[in-house]
Short mmCIF file of C-alpha atoms in Angstrom, two decimals:
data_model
loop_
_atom_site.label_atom_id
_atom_site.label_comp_id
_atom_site.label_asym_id
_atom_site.label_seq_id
_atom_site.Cartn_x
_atom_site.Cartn_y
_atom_site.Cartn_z
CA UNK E 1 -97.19 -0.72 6.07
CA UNK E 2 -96.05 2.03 8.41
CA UNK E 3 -95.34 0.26 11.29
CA UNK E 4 -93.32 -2.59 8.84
CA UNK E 5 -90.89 0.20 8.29
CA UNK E 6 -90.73 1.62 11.38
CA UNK E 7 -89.83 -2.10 12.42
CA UNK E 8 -87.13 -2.36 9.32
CA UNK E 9 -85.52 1.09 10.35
CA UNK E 10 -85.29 -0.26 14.19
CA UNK E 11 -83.52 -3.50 13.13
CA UNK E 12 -81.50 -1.46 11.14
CA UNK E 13 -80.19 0.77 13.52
CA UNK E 14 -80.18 -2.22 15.76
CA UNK E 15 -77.41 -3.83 13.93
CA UNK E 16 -75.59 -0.59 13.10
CA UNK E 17 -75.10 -0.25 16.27
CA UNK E 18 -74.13 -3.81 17.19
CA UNK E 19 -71.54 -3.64 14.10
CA UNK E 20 -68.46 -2.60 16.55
CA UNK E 21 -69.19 -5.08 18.87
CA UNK E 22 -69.56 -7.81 16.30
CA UNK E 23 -66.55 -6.89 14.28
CA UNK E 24 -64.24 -6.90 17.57
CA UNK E 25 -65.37 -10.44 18.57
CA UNK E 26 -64.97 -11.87 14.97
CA UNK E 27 -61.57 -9.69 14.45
CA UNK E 28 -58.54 -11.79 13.79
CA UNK E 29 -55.87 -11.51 16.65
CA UNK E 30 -52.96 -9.12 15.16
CA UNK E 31 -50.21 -10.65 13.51
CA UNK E 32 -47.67 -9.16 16.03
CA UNK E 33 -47.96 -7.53 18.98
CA UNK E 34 -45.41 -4.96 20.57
CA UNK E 35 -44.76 -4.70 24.14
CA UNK E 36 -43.11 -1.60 25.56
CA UNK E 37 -41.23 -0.54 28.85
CA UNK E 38 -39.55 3.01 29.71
CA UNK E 39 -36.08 2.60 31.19
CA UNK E 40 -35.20 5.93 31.43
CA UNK E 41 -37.59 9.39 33.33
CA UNK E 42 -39.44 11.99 31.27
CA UNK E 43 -36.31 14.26 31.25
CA UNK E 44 -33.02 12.04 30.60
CA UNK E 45 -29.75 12.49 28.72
CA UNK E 46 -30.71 9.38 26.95
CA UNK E 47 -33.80 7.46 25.83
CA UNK E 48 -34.24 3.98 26.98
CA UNK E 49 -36.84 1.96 25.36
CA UNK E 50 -37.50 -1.21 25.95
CA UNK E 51 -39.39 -3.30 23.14
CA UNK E 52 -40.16 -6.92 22.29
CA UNK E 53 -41.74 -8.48 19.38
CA UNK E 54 -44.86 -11.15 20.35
CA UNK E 55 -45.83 -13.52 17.27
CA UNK E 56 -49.80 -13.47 17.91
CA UNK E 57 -50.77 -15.08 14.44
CA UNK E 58 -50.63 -18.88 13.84
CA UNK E 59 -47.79 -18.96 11.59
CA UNK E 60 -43.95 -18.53 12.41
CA UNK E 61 -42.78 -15.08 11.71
CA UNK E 62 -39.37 -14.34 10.58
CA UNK E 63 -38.13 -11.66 12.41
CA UNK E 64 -36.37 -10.07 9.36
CA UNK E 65 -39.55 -9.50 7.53
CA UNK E 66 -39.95 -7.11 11.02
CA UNK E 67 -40.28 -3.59 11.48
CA UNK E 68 -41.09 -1.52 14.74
CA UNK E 69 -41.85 2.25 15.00
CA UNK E 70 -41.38 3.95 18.13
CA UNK E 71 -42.52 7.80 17.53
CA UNK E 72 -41.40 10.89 19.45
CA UNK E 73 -40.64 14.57 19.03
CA UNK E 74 -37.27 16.55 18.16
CA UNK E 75 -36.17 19.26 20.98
CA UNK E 76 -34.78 21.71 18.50
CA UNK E 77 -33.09 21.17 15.33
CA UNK E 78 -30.54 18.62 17.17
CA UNK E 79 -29.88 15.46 15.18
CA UNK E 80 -30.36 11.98 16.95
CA UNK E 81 -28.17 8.79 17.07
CA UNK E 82 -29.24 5.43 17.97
CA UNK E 83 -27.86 2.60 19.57
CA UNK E 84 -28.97 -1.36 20.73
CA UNK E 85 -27.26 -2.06 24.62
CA UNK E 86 -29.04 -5.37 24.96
CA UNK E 87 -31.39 -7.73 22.94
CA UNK E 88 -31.28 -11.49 23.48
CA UNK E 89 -31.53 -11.72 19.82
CA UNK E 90 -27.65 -9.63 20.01
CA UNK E 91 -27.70 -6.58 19.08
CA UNK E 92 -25.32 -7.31 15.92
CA UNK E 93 -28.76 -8.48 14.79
CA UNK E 94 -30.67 -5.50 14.90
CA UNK E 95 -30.18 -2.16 12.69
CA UNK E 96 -31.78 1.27 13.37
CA UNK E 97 -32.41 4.88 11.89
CA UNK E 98 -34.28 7.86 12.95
CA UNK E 99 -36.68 9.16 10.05
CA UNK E 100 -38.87 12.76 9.76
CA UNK E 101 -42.26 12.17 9.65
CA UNK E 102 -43.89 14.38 6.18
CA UNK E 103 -46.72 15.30 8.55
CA UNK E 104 -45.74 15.71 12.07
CA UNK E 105 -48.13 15.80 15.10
CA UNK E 106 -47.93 17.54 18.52
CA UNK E 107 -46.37 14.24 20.05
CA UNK E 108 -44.48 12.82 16.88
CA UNK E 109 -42.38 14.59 14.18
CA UNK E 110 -39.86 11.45 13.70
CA UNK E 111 -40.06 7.70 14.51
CA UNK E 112 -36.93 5.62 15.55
CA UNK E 113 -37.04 2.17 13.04
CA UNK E 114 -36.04 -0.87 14.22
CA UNK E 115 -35.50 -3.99 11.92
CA UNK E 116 -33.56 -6.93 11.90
CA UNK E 117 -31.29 -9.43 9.87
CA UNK E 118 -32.06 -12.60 8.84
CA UNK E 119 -29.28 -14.06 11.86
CA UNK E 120 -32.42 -12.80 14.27
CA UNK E 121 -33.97 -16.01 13.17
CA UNK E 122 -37.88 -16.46 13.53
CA UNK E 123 -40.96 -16.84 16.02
CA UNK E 124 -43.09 -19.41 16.23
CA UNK E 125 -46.87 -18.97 17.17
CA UNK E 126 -46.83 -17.41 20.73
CA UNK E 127 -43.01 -16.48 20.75
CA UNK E 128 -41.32 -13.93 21.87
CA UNK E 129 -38.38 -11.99 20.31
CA UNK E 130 -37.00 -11.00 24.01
CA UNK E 131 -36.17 -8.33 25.22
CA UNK E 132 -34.35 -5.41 22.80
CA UNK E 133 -33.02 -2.46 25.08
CA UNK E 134 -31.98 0.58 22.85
CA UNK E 135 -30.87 4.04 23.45
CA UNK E 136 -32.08 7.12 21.64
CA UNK E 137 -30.02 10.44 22.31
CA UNK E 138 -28.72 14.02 21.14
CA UNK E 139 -25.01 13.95 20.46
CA UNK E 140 -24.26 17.16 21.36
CA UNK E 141 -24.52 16.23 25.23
CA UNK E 142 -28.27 17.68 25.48
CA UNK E 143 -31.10 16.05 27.81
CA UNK E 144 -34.44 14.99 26.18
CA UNK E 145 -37.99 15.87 26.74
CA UNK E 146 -40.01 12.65 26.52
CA UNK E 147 -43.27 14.21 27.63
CA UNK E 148 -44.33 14.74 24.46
CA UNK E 149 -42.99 11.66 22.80
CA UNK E 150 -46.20 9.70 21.43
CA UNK E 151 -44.29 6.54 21.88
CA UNK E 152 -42.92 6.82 25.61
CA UNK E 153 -45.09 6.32 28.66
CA UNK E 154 -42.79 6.60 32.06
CA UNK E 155 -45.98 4.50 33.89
CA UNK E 156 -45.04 1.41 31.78
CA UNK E 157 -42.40 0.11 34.24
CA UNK E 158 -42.63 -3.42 32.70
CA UNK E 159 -43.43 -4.80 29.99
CA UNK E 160 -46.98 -3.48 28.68
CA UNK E 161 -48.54 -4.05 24.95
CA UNK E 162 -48.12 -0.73 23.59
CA UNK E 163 -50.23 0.97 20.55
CA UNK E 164 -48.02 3.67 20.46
CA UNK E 165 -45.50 1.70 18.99
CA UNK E 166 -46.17 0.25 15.34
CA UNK E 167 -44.67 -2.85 14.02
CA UNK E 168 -44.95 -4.16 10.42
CA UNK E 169 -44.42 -7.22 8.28
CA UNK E 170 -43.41 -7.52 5.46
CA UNK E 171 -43.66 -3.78 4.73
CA UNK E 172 -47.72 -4.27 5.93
CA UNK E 173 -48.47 -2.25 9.03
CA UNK E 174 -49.77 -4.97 11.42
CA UNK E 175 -49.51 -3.36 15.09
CA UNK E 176 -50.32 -0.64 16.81
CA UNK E 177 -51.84 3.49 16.08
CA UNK E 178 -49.55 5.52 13.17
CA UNK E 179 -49.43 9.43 14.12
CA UNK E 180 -52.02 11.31 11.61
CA UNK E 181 -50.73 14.60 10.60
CA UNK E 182 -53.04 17.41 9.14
CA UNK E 183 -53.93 15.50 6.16
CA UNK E 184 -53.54 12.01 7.67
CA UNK E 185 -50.52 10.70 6.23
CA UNK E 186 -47.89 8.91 7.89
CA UNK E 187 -45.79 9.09 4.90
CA UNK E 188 -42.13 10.17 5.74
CA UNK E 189 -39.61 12.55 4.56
CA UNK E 190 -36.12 10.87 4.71
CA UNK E 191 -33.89 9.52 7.34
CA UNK E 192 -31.81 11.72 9.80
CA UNK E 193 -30.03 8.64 10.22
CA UNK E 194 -26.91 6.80 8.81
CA UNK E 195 -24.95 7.96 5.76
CA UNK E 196 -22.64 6.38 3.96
CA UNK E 197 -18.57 5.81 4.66
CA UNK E 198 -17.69 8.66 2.58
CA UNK E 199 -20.74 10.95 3.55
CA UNK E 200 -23.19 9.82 0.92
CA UNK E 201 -26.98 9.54 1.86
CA UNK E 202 -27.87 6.17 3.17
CA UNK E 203 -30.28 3.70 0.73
CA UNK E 204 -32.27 2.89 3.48
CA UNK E 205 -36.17 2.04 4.18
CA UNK E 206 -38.07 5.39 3.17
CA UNK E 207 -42.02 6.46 3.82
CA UNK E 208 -44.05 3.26 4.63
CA UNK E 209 -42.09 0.80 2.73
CA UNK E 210 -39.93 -1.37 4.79
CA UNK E 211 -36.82 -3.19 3.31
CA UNK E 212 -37.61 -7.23 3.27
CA UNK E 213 -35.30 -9.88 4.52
CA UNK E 214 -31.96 -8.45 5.68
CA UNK E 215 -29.21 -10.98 5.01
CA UNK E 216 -27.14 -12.02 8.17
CA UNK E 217 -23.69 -10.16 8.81
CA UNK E 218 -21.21 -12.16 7.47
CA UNK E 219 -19.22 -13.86 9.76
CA UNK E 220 -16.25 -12.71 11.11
CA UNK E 221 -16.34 -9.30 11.08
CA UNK E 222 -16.35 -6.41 13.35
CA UNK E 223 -17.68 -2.63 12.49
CA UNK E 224 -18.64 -0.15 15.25
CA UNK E 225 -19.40 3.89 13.61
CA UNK E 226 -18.60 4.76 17.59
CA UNK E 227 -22.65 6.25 18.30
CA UNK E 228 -22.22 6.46 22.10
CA UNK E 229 -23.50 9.03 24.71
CA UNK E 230 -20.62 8.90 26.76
CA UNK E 231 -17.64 7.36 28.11
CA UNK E 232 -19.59 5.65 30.55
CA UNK E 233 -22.24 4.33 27.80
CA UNK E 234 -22.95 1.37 29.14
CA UNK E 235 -23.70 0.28 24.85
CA UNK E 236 -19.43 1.11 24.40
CA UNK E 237 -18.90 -1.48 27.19
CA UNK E 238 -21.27 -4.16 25.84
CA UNK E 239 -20.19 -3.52 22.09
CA UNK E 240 -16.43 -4.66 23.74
CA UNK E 241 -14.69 -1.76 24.02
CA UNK E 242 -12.82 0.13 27.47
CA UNK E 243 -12.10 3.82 28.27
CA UNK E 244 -8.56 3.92 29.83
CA UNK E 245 -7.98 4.91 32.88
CA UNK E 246 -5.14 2.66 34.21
CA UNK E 247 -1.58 3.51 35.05
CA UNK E 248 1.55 3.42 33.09
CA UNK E 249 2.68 4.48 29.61
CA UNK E 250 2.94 5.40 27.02
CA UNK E 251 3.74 9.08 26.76
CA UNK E 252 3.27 11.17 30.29
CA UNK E 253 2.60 7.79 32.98
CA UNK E 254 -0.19 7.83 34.64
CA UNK E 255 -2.46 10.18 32.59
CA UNK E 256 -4.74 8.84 31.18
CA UNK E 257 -8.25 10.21 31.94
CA UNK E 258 -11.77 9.55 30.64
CA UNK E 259 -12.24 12.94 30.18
CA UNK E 260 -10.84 13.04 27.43
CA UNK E 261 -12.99 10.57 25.66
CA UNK E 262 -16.06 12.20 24.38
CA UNK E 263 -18.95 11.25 21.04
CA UNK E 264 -19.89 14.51 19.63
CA UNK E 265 -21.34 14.93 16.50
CA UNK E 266 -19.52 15.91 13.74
CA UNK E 267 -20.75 17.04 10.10
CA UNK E 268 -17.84 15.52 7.91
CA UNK E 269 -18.28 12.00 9.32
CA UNK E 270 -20.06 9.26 8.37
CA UNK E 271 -23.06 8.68 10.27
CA UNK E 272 -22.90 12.47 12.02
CA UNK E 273 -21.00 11.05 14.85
CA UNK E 274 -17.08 10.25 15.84
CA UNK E 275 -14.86 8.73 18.80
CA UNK E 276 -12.68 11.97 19.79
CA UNK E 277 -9.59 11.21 21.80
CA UNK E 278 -8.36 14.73 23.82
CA UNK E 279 -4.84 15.03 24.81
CA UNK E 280 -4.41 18.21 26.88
CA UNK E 281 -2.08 20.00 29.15
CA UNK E 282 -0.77 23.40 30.78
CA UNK E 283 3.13 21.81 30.36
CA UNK E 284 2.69 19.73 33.87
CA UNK E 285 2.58 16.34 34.81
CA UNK E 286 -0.30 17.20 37.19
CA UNK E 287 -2.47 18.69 34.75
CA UNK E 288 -2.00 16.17 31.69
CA UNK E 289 -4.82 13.98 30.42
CA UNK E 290 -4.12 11.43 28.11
CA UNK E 291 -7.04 9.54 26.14
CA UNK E 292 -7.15 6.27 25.23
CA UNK E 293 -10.17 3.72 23.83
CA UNK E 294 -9.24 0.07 23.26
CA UNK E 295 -10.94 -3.20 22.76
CA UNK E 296 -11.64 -4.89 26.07
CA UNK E 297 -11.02 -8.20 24.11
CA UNK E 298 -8.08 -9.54 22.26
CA UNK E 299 -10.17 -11.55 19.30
CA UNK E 300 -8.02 -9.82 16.33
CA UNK E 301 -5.10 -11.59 14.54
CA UNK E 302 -5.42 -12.41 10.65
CA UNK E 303 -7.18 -10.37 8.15
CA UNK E 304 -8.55 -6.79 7.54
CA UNK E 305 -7.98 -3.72 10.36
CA UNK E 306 -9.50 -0.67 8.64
CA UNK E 307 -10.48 2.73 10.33
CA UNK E 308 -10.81 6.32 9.56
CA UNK E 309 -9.52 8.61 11.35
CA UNK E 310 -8.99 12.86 10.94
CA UNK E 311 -5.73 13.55 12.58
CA UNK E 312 -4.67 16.96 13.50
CA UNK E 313 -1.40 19.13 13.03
CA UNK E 314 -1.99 22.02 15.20
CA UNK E 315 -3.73 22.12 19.15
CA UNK E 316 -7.36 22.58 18.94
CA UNK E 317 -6.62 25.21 21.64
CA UNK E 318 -3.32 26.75 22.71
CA UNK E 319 0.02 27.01 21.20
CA UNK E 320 1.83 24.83 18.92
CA UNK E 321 4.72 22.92 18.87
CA UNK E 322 4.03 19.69 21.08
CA UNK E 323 5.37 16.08 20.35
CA UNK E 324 1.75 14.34 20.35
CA UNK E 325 0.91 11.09 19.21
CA UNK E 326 -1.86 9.88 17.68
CA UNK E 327 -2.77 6.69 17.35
CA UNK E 328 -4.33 3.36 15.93
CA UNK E 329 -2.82 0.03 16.72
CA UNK E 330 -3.08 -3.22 17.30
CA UNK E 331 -0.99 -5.10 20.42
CA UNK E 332 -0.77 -8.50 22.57
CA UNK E 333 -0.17 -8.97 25.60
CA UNK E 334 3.24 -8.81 26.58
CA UNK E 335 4.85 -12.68 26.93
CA UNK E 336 6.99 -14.45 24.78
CA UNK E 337 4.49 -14.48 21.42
CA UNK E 338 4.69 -10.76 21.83
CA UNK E 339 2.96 -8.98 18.80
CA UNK E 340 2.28 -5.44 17.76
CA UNK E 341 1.11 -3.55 14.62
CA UNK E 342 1.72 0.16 14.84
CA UNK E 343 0.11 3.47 13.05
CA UNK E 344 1.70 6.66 14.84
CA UNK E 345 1.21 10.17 13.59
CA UNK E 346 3.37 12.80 14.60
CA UNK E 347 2.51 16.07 13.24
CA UNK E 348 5.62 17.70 15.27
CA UNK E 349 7.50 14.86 15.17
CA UNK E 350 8.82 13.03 18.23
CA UNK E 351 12.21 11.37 19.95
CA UNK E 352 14.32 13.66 17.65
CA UNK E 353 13.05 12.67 14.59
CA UNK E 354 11.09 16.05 12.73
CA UNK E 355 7.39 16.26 11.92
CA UNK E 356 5.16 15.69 10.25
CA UNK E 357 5.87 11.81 10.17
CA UNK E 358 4.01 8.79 10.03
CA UNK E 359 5.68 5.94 11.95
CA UNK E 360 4.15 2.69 11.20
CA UNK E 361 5.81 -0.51 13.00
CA UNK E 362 5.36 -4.38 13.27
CA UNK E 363 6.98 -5.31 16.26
CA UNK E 364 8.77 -8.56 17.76
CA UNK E 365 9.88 -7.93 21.20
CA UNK E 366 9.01 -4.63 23.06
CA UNK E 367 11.30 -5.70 25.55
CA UNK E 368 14.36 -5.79 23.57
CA UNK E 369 12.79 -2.70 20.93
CA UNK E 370 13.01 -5.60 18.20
CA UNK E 371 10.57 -4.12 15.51
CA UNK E 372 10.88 -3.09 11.55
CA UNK E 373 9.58 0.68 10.68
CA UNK E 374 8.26 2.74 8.03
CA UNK E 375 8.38 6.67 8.14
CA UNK E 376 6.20 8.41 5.79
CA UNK E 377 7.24 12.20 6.06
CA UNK E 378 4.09 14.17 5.18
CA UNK E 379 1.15 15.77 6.65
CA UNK E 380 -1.72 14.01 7.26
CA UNK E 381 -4.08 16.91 8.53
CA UNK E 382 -7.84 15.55 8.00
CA UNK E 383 -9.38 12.42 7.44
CA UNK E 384 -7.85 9.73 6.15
CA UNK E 385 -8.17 5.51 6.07
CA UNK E 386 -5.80 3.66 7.42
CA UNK E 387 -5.89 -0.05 6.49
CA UNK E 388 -3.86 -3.02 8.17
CA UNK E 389 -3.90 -6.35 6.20
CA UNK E 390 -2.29 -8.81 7.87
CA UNK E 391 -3.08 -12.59 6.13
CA UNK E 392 -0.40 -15.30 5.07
CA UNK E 393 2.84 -14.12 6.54
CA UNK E 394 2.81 -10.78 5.63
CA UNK E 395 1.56 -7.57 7.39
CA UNK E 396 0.99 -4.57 4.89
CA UNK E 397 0.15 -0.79 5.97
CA UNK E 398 -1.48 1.70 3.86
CA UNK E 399 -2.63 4.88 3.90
CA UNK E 400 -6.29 5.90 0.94
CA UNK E 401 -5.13 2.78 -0.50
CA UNK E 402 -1.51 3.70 -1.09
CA UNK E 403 0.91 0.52 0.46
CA UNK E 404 3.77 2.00 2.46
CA UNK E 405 5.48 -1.33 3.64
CA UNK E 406 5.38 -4.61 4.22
CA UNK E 407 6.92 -6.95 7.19
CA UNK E 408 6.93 -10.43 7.25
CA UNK E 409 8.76 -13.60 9.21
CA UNK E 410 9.13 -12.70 13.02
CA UNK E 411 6.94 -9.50 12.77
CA UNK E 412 4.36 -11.00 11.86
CA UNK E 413 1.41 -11.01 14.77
CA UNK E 414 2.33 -14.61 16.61
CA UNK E 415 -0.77 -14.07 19.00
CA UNK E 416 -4.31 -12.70 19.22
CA UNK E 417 -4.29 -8.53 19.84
CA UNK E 418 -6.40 -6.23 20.77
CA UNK E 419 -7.56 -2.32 18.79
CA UNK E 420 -6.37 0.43 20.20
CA UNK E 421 -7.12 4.06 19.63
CA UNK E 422 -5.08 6.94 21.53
CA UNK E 423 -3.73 10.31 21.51
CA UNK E 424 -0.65 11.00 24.41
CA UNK E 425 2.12 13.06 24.45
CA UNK E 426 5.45 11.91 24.18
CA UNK E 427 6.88 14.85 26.58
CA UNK E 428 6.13 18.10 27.33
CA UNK E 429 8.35 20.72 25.63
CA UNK E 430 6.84 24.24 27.44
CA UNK E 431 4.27 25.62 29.31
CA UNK E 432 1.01 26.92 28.58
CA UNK E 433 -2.49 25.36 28.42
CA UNK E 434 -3.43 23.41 25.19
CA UNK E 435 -5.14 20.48 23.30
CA UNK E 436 -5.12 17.94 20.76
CA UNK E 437 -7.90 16.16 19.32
CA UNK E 438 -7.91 13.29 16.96
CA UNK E 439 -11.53 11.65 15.81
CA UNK E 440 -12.46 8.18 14.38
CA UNK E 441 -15.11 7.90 12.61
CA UNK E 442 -15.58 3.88 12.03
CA UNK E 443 -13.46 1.04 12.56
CA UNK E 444 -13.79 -2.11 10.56
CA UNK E 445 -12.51 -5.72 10.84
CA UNK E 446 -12.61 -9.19 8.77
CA UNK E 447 -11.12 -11.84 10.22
CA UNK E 448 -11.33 -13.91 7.08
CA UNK E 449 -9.16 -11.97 4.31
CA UNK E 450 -7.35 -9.12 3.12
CA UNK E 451 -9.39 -6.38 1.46
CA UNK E 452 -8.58 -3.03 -0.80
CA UNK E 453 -9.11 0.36 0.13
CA UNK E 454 -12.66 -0.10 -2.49
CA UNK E 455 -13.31 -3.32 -0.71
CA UNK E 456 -13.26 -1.97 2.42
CA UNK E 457 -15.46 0.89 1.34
CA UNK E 458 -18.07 -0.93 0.51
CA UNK E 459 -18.55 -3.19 3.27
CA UNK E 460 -18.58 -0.26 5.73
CA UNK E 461 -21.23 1.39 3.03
CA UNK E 462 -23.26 -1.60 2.63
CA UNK E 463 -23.36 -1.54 6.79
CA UNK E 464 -24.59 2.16 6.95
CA UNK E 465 -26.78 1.49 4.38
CA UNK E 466 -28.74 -1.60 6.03
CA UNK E 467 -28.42 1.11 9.28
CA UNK E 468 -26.38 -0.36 11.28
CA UNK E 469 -24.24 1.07 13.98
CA UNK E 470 -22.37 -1.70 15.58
CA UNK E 471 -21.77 -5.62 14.63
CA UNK E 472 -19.23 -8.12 15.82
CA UNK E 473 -19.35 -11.65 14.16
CA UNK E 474 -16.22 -12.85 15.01
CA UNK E 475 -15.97 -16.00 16.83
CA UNK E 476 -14.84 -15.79 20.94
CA UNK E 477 -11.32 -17.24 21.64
#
């Protein structure tokens, strides 16, 4: 009888033992796998993962029920800003937000989500999303420590499946090894991410929950909340838009300067981040920098042109008292369908006219100065939205959803134009070193209608809300 249990214990052991082993060969193959690449050294300015979504199960996969997690660790109490460069799904596709883990770990305190709209389409069995190359960054200008990330590996030089990165579907965690923190919970705190157009919390994925089936972005329609490292971003180029840096006018010729274009983060915009044009100056030609940021495509004529924008009436350095012009516009090329929709503020005024004006224009012939004009004589110090509808015949300006004037007939836009944001000076009045800034938080766009101020408002809401930075729908002419 002894030896029978001896022999019962022994089996038992015996397949205790042998339980791993069994489980692992009788283990369904994960639903999705994630595979990972570094583009960017342990120490960078900016973060450059590299991700793509496998469909390992037997069934197709819609990539909108998709989630992916890639964990790393704050340096400091900086805030972080996201943005997609390249995915062959296009990037209009894909929406992101940074979240604070509840329980951080020595190699993750925050995880950057990635998810996707239903215009991503689906997998089938064995498929592969392609690949998505983001960028994960401090706006104040400050290099990251990826050492410590849990997510980043600088060895993975091409594509590798990576634990380290999670992935989930349909709000199930299917992929990879969550960070534990002291009392193993993953659970997280809130997102550092997007807010809302007029600085209200996003209504984004929280925790472990993750939002199902994100409808396409309508067609037609442009939004960019400017989250860029840089001038020389290479995201600002693909997202369709150009630094200046060419000759000629307006203002001082032959000024304008990238340094003058910078992303910094800024508290009282949307999203924590703005497009800030510089203007600066010591009174000479030699030392003036103009700024400029324009669409490096000319895909805008009918519809909805909405941004907002915090416009300044005194330097933010030096003395007062310059004619500086700041700017959001729309313009054609210059031929014989010539066509231009104007919004220039003036806090000094400019070409004799007294400040604090807004000048806004629709335009027939720059050649022969063949234009109709609206002043509005009023400050405009801080942030304001300035809409453009322009949609059967008639072009109408407004300022917070009050109309200043309509133009019709001939100045109406006759061709496709491109946006254009820009601060310059129209002369320089005295000496003395100074500078103007003026900031953009978002610019908006739909082709297809006009829209009110409250229209507009919640489009750009509902696109911070779904987190997403940067979209362009509208079809290529």
């Amino acid at each position: 009888m002894f030896k029978t249990w001896l022999l019962v214990i022994a089996v038992t052991a015996g397949g205790l033992a042998l339980y791993p082993e069994w489980r692992a060969a009788h283990q369904a193959p994960p639903q999705l796998t994630v595979r990972y690449k570094a583009g960017s050294p342990s120490t960078a300015a900016v973060a450059q993962p590299w991700l793509e979504v496998v469909n390992t199960s037997k069934k197709r996969v819609r990539l909108s029920d998709v989630a992916i997690r890639y964990y790393f660790t704050g340096d400091g109490t900086s805030s972080y800003a996201f943005n997609c460069v390249k995915a062959a799904v296009g990037c209009s596709n894909i929406a992101g937000e940074t979240v604070a883990l509840a329980d951080p770990t020595a190699t993750a305190d925050r995880y950057l989500q990635i998810s996707f709209t239903t215009g991503a389409g689906s997998l089938a069995p064995g498929a592969k999303s392609g690949a998505i190359g983001l960028q994960l960054y401090r706006p104040d200008g400050r290099k990251l420590d990826q050492l410590d990330d849990r997510s980043f590996n600088a060895a993975d030089t091409t594509f590798q499946a990576s634990r380290k990165v999670t992935a989930y579907l349909r709000g199930a965690h299917v992929w990879g090894d969550e960070p534990t923190g002291p009392a193993g919970s993953t659970g997280a705190t809130g997102s550092t991410g997007p807010t809302g157009s007029m600085g209200h919390a996003a209504a984004s994925a929280r925790g472990s929950s993750v939002p199902r089936s994100k409808p396409a972005h309508p067609r037609g329609i442009v939004f960019d909340d400017f989250h860029y490292s840089g001038p020389a971003d290479p995201a600002l180029h693909a997202h369709g838009w150009l630094v200046r840096t060419s000759p000629g006018g307006p203002g001082i010729h032959d000024t304008w300067s990238a340094a003058g274009v910078s992303f910094p983060a800024e508290k009282t915009a949307a999203g924590g981040q703005v497009l800030q044009l510089r203007a600066s100056t010591d009174g000479t030609r030699a030392s003036t920098k103009q700024a400029e940021v324009q669409s490096s495509g000319t895909d805008f004529l009918t519809g909805t042109y909405a941004a907002r924008i915090y416009f300044n009436d005194k330097p933010t350095s030096g003395r007062n008292g310059d004619h500086v012009n700041e700017s959001f516009y729309t313009i054609s090329p210059n031929n014989s369908r010539y066509s231009e929709l104007d919004n220039e503020y003036m806090p000094n005024g400019g070409w004799g006219a007294p400040g604090p004006k807004l000048d806004t224009t629709s335009w027939y012939s720059a050649d022969t100065g063949d234009r109709v004009t609206h002043k509005l004589v009023s400050s405009l110090q801080g942030w304001h939205t300035m809409v453009i509808t322009a949609v059967h015949g008639v072009a109408t300006y407004s300022v917070d959803g009050h109309k200043l004037f309509s133009s019709g007939g001939k100045y109406f836009p006759r061709q496709n134009m491109s946006i254009n944001f820009n601060t310059w000076f129209v002369d320089l009045p005295f000496t003395g070193p100074r500078a103007w800034d003026m900031r953009v938080n978002w610019f908006y766009y739909n082709a297809d209608k006009a829209q009110s101020l409250t229209e507009v408002h919640k489009a750009v809401d509902d696109l911070y809300d779904s987190g997403t930075h940067y979209v362009n729908t509208v079809p290529k002419h």
